Short mmCIF file of C-alpha atoms and ligand atoms in Angstrom, two decimals:
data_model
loop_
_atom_site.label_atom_id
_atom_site.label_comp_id
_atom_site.label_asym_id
_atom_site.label_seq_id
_atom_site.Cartn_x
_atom_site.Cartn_y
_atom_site.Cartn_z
CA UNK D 725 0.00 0.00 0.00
CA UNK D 726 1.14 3.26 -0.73
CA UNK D 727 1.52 5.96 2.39
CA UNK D 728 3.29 9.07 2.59
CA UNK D 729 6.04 8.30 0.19
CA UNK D 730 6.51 9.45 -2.99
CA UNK D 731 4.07 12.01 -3.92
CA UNK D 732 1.94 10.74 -6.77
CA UNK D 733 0.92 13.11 -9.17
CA UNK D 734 0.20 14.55 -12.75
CA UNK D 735 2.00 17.01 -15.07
CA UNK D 736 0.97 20.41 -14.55
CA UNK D 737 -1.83 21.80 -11.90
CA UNK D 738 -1.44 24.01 -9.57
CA UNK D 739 -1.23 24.06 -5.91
CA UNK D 740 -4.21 26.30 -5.07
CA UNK D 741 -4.90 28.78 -1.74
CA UNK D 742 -6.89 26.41 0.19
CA UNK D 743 -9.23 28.39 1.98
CA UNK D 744 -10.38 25.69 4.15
CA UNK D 745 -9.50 26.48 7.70
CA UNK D 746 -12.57 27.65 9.40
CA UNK D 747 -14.50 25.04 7.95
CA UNK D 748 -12.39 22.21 8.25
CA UNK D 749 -13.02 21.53 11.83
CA UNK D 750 -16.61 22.79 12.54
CA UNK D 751 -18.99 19.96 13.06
CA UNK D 752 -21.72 18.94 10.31
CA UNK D 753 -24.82 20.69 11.59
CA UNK D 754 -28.00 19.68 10.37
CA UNK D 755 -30.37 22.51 9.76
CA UNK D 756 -33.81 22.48 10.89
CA UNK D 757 -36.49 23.51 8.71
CA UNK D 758 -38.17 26.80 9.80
CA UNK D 759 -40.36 27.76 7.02
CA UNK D 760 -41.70 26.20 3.70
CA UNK D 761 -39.68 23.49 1.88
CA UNK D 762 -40.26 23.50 -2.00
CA UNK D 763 -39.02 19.84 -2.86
CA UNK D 764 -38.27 19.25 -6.32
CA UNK D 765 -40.49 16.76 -7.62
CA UNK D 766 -37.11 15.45 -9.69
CA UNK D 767 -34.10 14.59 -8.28
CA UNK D 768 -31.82 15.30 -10.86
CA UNK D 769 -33.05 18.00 -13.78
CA UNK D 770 -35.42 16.15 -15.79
CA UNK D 771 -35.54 12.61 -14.83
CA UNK D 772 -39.64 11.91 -14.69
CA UNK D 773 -41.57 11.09 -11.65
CA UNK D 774 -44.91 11.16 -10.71
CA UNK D 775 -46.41 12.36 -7.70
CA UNK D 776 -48.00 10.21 -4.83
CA UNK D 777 -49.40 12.82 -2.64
CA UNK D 778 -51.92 15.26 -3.41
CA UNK D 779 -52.44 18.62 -1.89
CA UNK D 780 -53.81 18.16 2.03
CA UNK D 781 -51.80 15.02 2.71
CA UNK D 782 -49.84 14.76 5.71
CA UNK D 783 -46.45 13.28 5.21
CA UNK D 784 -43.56 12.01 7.47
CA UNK D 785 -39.80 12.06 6.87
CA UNK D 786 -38.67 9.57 4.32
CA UNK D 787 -42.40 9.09 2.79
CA UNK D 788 -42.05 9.30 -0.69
CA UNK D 789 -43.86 12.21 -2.62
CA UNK D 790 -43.04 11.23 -6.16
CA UNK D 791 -42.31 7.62 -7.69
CA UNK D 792 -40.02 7.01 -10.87
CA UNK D 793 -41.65 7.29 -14.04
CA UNK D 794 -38.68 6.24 -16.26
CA UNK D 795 -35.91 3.48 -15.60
CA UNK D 796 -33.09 6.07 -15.01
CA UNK D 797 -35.40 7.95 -12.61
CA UNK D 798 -35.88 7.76 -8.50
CA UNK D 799 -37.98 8.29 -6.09
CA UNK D 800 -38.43 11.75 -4.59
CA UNK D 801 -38.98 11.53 -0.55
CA UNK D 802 -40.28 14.07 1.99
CA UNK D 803 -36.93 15.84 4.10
CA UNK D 804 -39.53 16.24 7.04
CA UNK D 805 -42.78 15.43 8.62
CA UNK D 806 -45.59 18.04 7.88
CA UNK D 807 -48.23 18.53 5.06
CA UNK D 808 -48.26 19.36 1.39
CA UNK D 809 -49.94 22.56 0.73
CA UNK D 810 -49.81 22.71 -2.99
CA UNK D 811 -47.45 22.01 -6.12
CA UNK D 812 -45.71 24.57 -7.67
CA UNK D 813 -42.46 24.85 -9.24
CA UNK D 814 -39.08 26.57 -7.70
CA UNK D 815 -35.52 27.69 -9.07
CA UNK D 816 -32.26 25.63 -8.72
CA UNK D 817 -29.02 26.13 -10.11
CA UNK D 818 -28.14 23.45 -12.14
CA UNK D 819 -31.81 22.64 -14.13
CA UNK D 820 -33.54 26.26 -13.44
CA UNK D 821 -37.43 26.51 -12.95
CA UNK D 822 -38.70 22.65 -12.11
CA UNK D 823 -41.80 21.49 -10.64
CA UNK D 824 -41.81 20.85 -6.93
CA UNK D 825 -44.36 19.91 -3.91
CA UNK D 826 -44.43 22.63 -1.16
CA UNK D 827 -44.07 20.94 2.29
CA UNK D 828 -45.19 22.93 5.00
CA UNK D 829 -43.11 21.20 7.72
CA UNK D 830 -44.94 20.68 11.34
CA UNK D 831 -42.01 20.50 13.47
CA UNK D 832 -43.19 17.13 14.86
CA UNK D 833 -39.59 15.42 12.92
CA UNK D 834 -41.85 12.36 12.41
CA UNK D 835 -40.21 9.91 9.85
CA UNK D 836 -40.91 6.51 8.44
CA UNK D 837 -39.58 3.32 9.89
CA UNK D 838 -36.28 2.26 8.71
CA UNK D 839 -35.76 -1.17 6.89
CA UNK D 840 -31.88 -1.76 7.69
CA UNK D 841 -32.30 -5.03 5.83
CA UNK D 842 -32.37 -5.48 1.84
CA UNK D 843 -31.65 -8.97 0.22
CA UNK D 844 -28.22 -8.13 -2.42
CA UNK D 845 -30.95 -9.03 -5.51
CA UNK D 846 -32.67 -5.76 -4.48
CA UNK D 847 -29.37 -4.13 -4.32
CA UNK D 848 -30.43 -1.53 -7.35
CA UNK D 849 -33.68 -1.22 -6.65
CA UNK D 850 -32.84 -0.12 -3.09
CA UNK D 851 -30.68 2.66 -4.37
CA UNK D 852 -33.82 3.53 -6.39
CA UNK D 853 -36.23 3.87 -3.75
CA UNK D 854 -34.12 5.64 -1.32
CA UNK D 855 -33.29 8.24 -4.08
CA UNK D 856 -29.35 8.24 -4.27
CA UNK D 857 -27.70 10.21 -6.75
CA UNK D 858 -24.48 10.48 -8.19
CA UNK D 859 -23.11 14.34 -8.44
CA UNK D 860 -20.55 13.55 -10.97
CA UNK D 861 -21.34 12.27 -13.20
CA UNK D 862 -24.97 13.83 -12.72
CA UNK D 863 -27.25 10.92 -12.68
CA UNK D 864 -29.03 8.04 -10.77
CA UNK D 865 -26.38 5.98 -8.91
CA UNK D 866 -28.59 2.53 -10.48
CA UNK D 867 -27.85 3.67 -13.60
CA UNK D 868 -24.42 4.40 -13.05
CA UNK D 869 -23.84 1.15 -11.58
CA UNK D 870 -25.86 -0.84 -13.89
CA UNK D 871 -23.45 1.17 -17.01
CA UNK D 872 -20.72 0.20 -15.03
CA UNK D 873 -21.28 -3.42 -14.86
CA UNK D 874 -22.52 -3.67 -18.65
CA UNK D 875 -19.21 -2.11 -19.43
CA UNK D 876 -17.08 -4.76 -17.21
CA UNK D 877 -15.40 -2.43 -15.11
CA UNK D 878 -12.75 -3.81 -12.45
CA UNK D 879 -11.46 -0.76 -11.21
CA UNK D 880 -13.33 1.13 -8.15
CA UNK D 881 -11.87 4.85 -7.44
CA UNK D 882 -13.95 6.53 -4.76
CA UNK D 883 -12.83 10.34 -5.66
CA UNK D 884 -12.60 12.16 -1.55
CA UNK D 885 -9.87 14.51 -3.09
CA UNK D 886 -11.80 17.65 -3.13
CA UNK D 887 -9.17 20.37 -4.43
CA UNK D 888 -10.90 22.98 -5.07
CA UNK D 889 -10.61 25.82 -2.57
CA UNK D 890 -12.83 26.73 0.37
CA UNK D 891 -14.14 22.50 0.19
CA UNK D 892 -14.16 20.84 2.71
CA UNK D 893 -17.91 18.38 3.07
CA UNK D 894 -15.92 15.30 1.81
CA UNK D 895 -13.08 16.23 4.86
CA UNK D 896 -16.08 16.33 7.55
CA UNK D 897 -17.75 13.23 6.31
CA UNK D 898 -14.79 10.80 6.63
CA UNK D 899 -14.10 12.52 9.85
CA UNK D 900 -17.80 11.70 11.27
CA UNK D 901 -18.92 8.38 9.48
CA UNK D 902 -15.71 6.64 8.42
CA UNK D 903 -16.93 2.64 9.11
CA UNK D 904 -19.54 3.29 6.83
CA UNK D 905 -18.14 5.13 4.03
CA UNK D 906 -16.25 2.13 4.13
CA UNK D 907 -18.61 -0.46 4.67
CA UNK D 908 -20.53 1.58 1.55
CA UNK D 909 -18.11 1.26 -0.58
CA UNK D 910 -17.76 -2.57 -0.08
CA UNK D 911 -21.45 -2.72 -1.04
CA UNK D 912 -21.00 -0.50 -4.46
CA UNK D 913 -17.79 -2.62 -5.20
CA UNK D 914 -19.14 -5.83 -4.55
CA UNK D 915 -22.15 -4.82 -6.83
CA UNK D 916 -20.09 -3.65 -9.82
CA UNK D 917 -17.67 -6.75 -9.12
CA UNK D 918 -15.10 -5.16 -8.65
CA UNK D 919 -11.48 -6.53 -8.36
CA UNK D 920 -9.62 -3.57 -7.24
CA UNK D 921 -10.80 -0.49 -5.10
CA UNK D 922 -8.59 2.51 -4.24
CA UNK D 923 -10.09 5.32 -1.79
CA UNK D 924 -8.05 8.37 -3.19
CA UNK D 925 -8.35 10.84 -0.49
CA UNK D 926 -5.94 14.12 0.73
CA UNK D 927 -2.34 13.56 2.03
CA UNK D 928 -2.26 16.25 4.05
CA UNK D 929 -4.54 15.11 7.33
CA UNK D 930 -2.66 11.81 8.07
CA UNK D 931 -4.30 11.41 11.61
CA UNK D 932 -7.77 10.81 8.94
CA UNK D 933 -5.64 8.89 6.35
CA UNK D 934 -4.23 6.41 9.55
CA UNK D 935 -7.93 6.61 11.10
CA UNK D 936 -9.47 5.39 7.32
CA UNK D 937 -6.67 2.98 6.73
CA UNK D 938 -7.34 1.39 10.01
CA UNK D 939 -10.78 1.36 9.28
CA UNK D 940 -10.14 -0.36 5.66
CA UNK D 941 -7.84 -3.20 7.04
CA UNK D 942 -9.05 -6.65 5.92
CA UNK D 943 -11.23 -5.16 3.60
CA UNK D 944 -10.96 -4.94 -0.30
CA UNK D 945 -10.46 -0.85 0.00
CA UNK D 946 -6.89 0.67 -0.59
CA UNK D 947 -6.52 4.24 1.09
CA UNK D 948 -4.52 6.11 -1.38
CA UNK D 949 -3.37 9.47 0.12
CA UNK D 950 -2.84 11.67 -2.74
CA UNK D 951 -1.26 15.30 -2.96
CA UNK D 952 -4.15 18.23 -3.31
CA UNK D 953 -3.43 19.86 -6.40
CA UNK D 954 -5.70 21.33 -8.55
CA UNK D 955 -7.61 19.44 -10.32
CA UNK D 956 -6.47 16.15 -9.01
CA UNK D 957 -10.20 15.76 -8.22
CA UNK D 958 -11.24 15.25 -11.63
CA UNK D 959 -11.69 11.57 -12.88
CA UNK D 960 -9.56 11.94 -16.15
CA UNK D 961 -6.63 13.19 -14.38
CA UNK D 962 -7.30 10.44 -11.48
CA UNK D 963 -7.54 7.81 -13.45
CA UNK D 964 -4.01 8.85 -15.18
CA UNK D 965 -2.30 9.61 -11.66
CA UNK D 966 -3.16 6.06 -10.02
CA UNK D 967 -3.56 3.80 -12.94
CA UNK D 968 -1.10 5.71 -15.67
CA UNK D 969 -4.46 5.21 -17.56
CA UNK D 970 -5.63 7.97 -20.45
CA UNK D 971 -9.37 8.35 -20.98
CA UNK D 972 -9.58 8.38 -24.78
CA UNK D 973 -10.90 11.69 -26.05
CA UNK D 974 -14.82 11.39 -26.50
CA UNK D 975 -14.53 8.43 -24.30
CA UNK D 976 -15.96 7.56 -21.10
CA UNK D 977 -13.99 6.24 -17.97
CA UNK D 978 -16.44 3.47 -18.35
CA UNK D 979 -14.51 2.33 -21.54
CA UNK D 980 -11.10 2.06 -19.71
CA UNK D 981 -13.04 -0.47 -17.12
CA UNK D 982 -12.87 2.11 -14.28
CA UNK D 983 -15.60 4.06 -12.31
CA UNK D 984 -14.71 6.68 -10.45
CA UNK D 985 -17.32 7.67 -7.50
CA UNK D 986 -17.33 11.44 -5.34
CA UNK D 987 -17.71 10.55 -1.84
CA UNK D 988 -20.84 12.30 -1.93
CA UNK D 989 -22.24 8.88 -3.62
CA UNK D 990 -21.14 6.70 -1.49
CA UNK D 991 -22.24 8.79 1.77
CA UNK D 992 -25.74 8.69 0.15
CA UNK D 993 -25.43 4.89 -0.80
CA UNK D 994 -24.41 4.76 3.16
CA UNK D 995 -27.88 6.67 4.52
CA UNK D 996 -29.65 4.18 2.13
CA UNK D 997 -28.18 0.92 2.12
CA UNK D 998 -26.70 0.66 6.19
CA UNK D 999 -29.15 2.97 7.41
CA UNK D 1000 -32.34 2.27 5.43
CA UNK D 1001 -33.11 5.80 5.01
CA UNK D 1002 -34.47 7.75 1.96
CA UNK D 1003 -31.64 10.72 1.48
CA UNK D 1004 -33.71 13.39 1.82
CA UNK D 1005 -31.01 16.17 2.84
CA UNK D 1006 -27.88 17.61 1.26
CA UNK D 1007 -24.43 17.44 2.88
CA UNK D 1008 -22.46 21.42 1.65
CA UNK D 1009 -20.03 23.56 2.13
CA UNK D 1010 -20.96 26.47 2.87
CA UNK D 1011 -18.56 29.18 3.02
CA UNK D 1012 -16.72 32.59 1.48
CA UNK D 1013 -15.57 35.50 2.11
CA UNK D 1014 -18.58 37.20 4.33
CA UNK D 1015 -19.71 34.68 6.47
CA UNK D 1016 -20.04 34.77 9.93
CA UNK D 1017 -20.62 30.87 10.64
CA UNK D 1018 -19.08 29.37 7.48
CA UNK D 1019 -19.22 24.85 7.69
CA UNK D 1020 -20.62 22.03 6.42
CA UNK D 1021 -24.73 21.81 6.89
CA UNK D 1022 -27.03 18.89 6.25
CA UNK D 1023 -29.74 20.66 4.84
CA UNK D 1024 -33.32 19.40 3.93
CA UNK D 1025 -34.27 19.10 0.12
CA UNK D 1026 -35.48 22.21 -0.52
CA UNK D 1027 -35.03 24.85 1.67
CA UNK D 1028 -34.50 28.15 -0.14
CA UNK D 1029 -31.01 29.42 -0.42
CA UNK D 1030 -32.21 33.02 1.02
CA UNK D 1031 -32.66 30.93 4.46
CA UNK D 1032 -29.58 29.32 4.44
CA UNK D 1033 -28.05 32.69 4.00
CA UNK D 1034 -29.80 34.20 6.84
CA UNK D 1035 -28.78 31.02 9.24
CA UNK D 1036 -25.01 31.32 8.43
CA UNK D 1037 -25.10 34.87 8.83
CA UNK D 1038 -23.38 37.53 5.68
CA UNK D 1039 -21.63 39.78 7.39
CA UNK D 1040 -21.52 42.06 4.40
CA UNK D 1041 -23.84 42.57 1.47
CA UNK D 1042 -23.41 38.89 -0.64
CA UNK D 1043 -22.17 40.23 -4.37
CA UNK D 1044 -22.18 36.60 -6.26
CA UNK D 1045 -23.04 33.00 -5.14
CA UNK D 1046 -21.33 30.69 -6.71
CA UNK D 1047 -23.22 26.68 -6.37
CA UNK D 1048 -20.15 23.92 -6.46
CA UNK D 1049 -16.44 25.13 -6.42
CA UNK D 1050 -14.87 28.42 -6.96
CA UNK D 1051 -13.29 27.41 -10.26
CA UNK D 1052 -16.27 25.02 -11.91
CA UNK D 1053 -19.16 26.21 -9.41
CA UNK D 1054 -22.05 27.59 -11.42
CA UNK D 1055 -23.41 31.66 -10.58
CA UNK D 1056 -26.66 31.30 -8.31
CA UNK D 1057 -28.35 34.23 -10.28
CA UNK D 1058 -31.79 33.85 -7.71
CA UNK D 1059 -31.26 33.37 -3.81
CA UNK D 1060 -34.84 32.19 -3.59
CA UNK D 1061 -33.36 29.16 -5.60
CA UNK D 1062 -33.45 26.17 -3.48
CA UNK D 1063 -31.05 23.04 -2.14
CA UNK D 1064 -31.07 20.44 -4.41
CA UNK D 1065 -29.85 16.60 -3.73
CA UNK D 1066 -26.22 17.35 -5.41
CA UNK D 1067 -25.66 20.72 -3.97
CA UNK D 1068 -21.88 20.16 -2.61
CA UNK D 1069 -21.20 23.86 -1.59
CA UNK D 1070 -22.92 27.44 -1.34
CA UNK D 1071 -19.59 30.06 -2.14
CA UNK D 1072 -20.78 33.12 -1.19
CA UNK D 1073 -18.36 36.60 -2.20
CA UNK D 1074 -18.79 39.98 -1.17
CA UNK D 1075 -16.47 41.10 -3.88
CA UNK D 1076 -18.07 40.86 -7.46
CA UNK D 1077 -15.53 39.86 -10.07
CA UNK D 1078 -14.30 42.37 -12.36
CA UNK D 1079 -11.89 40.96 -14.91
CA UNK D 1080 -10.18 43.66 -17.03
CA UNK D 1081 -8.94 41.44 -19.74
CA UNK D 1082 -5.96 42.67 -21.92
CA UNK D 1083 -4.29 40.72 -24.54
CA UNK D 1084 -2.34 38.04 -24.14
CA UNK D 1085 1.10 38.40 -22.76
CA UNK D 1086 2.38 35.01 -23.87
CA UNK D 1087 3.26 34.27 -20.30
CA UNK D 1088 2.73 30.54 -21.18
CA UNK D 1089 1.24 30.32 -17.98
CA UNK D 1090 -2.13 28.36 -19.02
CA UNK D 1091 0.18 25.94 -21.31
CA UNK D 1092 2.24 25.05 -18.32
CA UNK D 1093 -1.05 24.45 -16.14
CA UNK D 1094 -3.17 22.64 -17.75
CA UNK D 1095 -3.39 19.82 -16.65
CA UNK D 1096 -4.27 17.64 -20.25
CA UNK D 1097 -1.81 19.46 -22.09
CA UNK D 1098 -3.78 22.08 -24.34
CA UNK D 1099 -2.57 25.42 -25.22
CA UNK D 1100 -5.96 27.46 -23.95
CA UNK D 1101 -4.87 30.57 -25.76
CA UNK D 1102 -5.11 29.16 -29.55
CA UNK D 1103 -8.38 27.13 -28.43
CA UNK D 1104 -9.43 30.76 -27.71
CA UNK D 1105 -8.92 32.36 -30.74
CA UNK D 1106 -11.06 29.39 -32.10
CA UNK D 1107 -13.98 31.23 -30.72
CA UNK D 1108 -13.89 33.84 -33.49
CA UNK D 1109 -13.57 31.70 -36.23
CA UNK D 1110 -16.66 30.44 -38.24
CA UNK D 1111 -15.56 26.59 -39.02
CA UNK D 1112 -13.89 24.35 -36.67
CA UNK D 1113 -11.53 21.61 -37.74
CA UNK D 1114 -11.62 18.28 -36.63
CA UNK D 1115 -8.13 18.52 -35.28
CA UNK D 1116 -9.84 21.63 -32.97
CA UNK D 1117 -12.67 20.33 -31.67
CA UNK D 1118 -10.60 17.28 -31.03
CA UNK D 1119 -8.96 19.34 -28.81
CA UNK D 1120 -11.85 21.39 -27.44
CA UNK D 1121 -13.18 18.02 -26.43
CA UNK D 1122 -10.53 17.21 -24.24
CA UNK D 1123 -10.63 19.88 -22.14
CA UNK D 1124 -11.88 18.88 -18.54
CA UNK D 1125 -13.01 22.31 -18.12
CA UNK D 1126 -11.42 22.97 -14.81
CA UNK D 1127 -11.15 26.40 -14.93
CA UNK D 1128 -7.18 26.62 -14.51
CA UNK D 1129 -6.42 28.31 -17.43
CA UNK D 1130 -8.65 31.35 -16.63
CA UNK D 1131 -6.89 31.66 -12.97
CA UNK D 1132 -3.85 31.85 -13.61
CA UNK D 1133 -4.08 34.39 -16.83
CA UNK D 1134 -2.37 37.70 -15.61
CA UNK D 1135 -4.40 39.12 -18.54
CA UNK D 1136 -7.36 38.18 -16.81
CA UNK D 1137 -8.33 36.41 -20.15
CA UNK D 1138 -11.60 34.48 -19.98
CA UNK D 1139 -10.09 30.98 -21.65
CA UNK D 1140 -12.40 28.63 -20.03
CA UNK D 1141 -15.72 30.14 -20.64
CA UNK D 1142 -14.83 31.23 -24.12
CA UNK D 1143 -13.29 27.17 -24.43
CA UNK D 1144 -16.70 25.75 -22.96
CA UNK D 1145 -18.86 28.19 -25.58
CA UNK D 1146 -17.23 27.19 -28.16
CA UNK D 1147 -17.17 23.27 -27.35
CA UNK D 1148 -20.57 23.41 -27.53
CA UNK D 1149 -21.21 25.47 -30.39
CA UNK D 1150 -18.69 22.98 -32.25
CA UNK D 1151 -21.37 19.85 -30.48
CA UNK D 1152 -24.42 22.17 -31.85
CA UNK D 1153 -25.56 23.07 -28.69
CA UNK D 1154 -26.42 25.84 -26.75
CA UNK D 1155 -23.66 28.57 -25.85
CA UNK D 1156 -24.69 30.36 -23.14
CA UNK D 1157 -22.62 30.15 -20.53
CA UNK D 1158 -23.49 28.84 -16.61
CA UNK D 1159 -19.95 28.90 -14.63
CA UNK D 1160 -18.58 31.52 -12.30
CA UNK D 1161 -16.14 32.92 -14.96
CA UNK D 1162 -18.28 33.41 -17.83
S1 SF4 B 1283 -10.17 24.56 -18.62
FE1 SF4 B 1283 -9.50 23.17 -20.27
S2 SF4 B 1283 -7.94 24.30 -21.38
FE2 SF4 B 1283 -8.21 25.34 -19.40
S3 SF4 B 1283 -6.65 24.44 -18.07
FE3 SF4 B 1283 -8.54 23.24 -17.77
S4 SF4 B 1283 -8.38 21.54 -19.22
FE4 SF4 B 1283 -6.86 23.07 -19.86
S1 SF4 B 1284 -1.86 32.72 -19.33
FE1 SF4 B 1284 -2.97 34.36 -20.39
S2 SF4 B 1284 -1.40 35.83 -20.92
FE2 SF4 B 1284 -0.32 33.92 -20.42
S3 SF4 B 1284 -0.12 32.84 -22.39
FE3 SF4 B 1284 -2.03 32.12 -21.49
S4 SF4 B 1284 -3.60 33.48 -22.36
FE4 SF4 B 1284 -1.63 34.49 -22.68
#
């Protein structure tokens, strides 16, 4: 097994400003609900359900409000006990206006009984019925599993690297439930059939790295303590650091045999399967530069954004909110949006970016960074031209669109948003841009 020795790593990255330390050590706190929850009626964007409730029902934690209406969908359940007033439909920041029941919780925290056991034939369908999702990629963890065993993979990487600044939900989680992240990701591996898992998480907290190993002994897990540079997190690059494995361009990891998990899957798959609880509540950082209690929060399905807000306290006026990380987050553009499922962190900056781009320099900065070996600035240029060559959108397709490029441009050029317009005007699809550096 591999501990604190040789670093292993990628070609270029960065080494980032963490950001981290006032959330690193605070406590998850769950937050209660105080006011109306608007629960989307889909877990993840459009997958279809249909509702089980009607207006007037009372419901208790973990009842389910909406059933799957397609394979690759999942049930939707109630994050509290209380009763549905009416449906509606609410903003989020990944899939915009989507319809959603309004729960009107009644404080009573009533929740449905929990069925701890589940016979390994029902394995997918339990996943299904207690609504896990993956984050990344974005969809039903059955259907990620059931792709991953069509495809044969043998390779389990659960991804706990989280190296983008400010954080830190993954850190907290192993610190509070580590037996049954593990025990979790025996169950995924065991379901995929896996032959070898690795549990890639930072180097830099070995107390947690001894506590996990110790925790994995006997078991088919490797702990794999891995150096936090930006964007080590991201599969492609993972799957090259630990296996010396490329992802062909246009390719899944799925076709090189390996999936890679976040630990927000398998902390879900946890609540479900060991448990036997719907996951009704997302598990973010929440932090910036104007907070007054920045940490990690369980927070219910839901809950408006604006509330969250006013429970962590701004201490000055909030000037952008990014949802995700700094560098790949997407701009909140409504704070009466609401916590959805995948939410991993709420960034919220007093200080709204102003980039004052000049020209290019020819610093070679972004060259040296990136970390799959493009030269941003000529993708750039592609932006103004009318056709695209193969050979180019070859190359716009292999950018993992981490955002490292447009940080470390002294020109304050905006590479990666001009990159990820014109990737998807060369795929015919839509060009407006979502991220935080648009
Ligand atoms: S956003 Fe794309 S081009 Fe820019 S550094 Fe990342 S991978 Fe390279
Ligand atoms: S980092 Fe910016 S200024 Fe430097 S070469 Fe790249 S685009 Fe030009």
């Amino acid at each position: 097994m591999y501990l604190f020795g040789t670093r292993q790593t990628f070609e270029g990255g960065l080494y980032l400003p963490d950001h981290k330390t006032r959330t690193a050590k605070r406590p998850i706190e769950t937050l209660a609900p105080t006011g109306p929850l608007m629960v989307p009626l889909s877990a993840l964007g459009e997958l279809p359900t249909t509702p089980v409730v009607a207006p007037g029902d009372r419901v208790i934690e973990g009842q389910p409000l909406a059933m799957p209406a397609a394979p690759e969908s999942l049930c939707v359940s109630a994050p509290t006990s209380g009763r549905i007033v009416r449906f509606d439909h609410v903003w989020t920041a990944l899939d915009g206006l989507v319809p959603c029941a309004v729960l009107e919780p009644d404080g009573l925290g009533e929740s449905a009984a929990v069925r701890r056991q589940w016979e390994s034939d029902l394995f997918l369908t339990e996943l299904v019925e207690k609504g896990v999702v993956c984050p990344n990629p974005r969809k039903a963890a059955h259907v990620l599993i059931a792709e991953a065993v069509a495809a044969g993979v043998t390779e389990l990487i659960v991804n706990a690297l989280e190296t983008e600044p400010y954080l830190t939900a993954d850190l907290r989680t192993m610190v509070e439930m580590p037996a049954r992240l593990i025990e979790a990701t025996c169950e995924i591996a065991d379901a995929i059939g896996a032959l070898r898992v690795r549990f890639a998480m930072p180097d830099r907290h070995r107390r947690l790295v001894r506590r996990m190993v110790s925790e994995a002994a006997g078991r088919l897990v490797e702990i794999v303590p891995l150096a936090e540079k930006y964007p080590q997190c991201h599969p492609t690059v993972l799957i090259k650091t630990l296996l010396e494995v490329e992802v062909p361009i246009g390719r899944s990891m799925l076709d090189v045999g390996v999936l890679v998990v976040p630990l927000a899957m398998i902390r879900a798959a946890a609540e479900a399967l060991l448990d036997g609880r719907a996951v009704t509540h997302a598990v973010l950082t929440v932090s910036g530069d104007c907070l007054e209690r920045p940490g990690t929060y369980r927070v219910p399905v839901g809950t408006p954004i604006q509330r969250l807000l006013d429970h962590v306290g701004p201490t000055a006026p909030i000037a952008q909110i990014v949802s995700g990380g700094p560098l790949t987050g997407v701009g909140v553009q409504r704070p009466d949006a609401v916590v959805t499922i995948d939410a991993s962190a709420l960034l919220c900056f007093s200080r709204p970016p102003e980039p004052q781009p000049i020209e290019c320099i020819h610093c070679g900065w972004c060259v040296e960074d990136c970390p799959v070996g493009l030269e941003p600035v000529s993708l750039l240029q592609l932006e103004a031209m009318e056709r695209i060559s193969v050979e180019d959108r070859e190359r716009l397709l292999a950018c993992i669109d981490c955002g490292l490029c447009s940080y470390v441009c002294p020109s304050e050029l905006p590479l990666a948003a001009a990159i990820r317009r014109t990737r998807r005007r060369a795929a015919g699809g839509p060009t407006k841009a979502t991220g935080p550096n648009p």
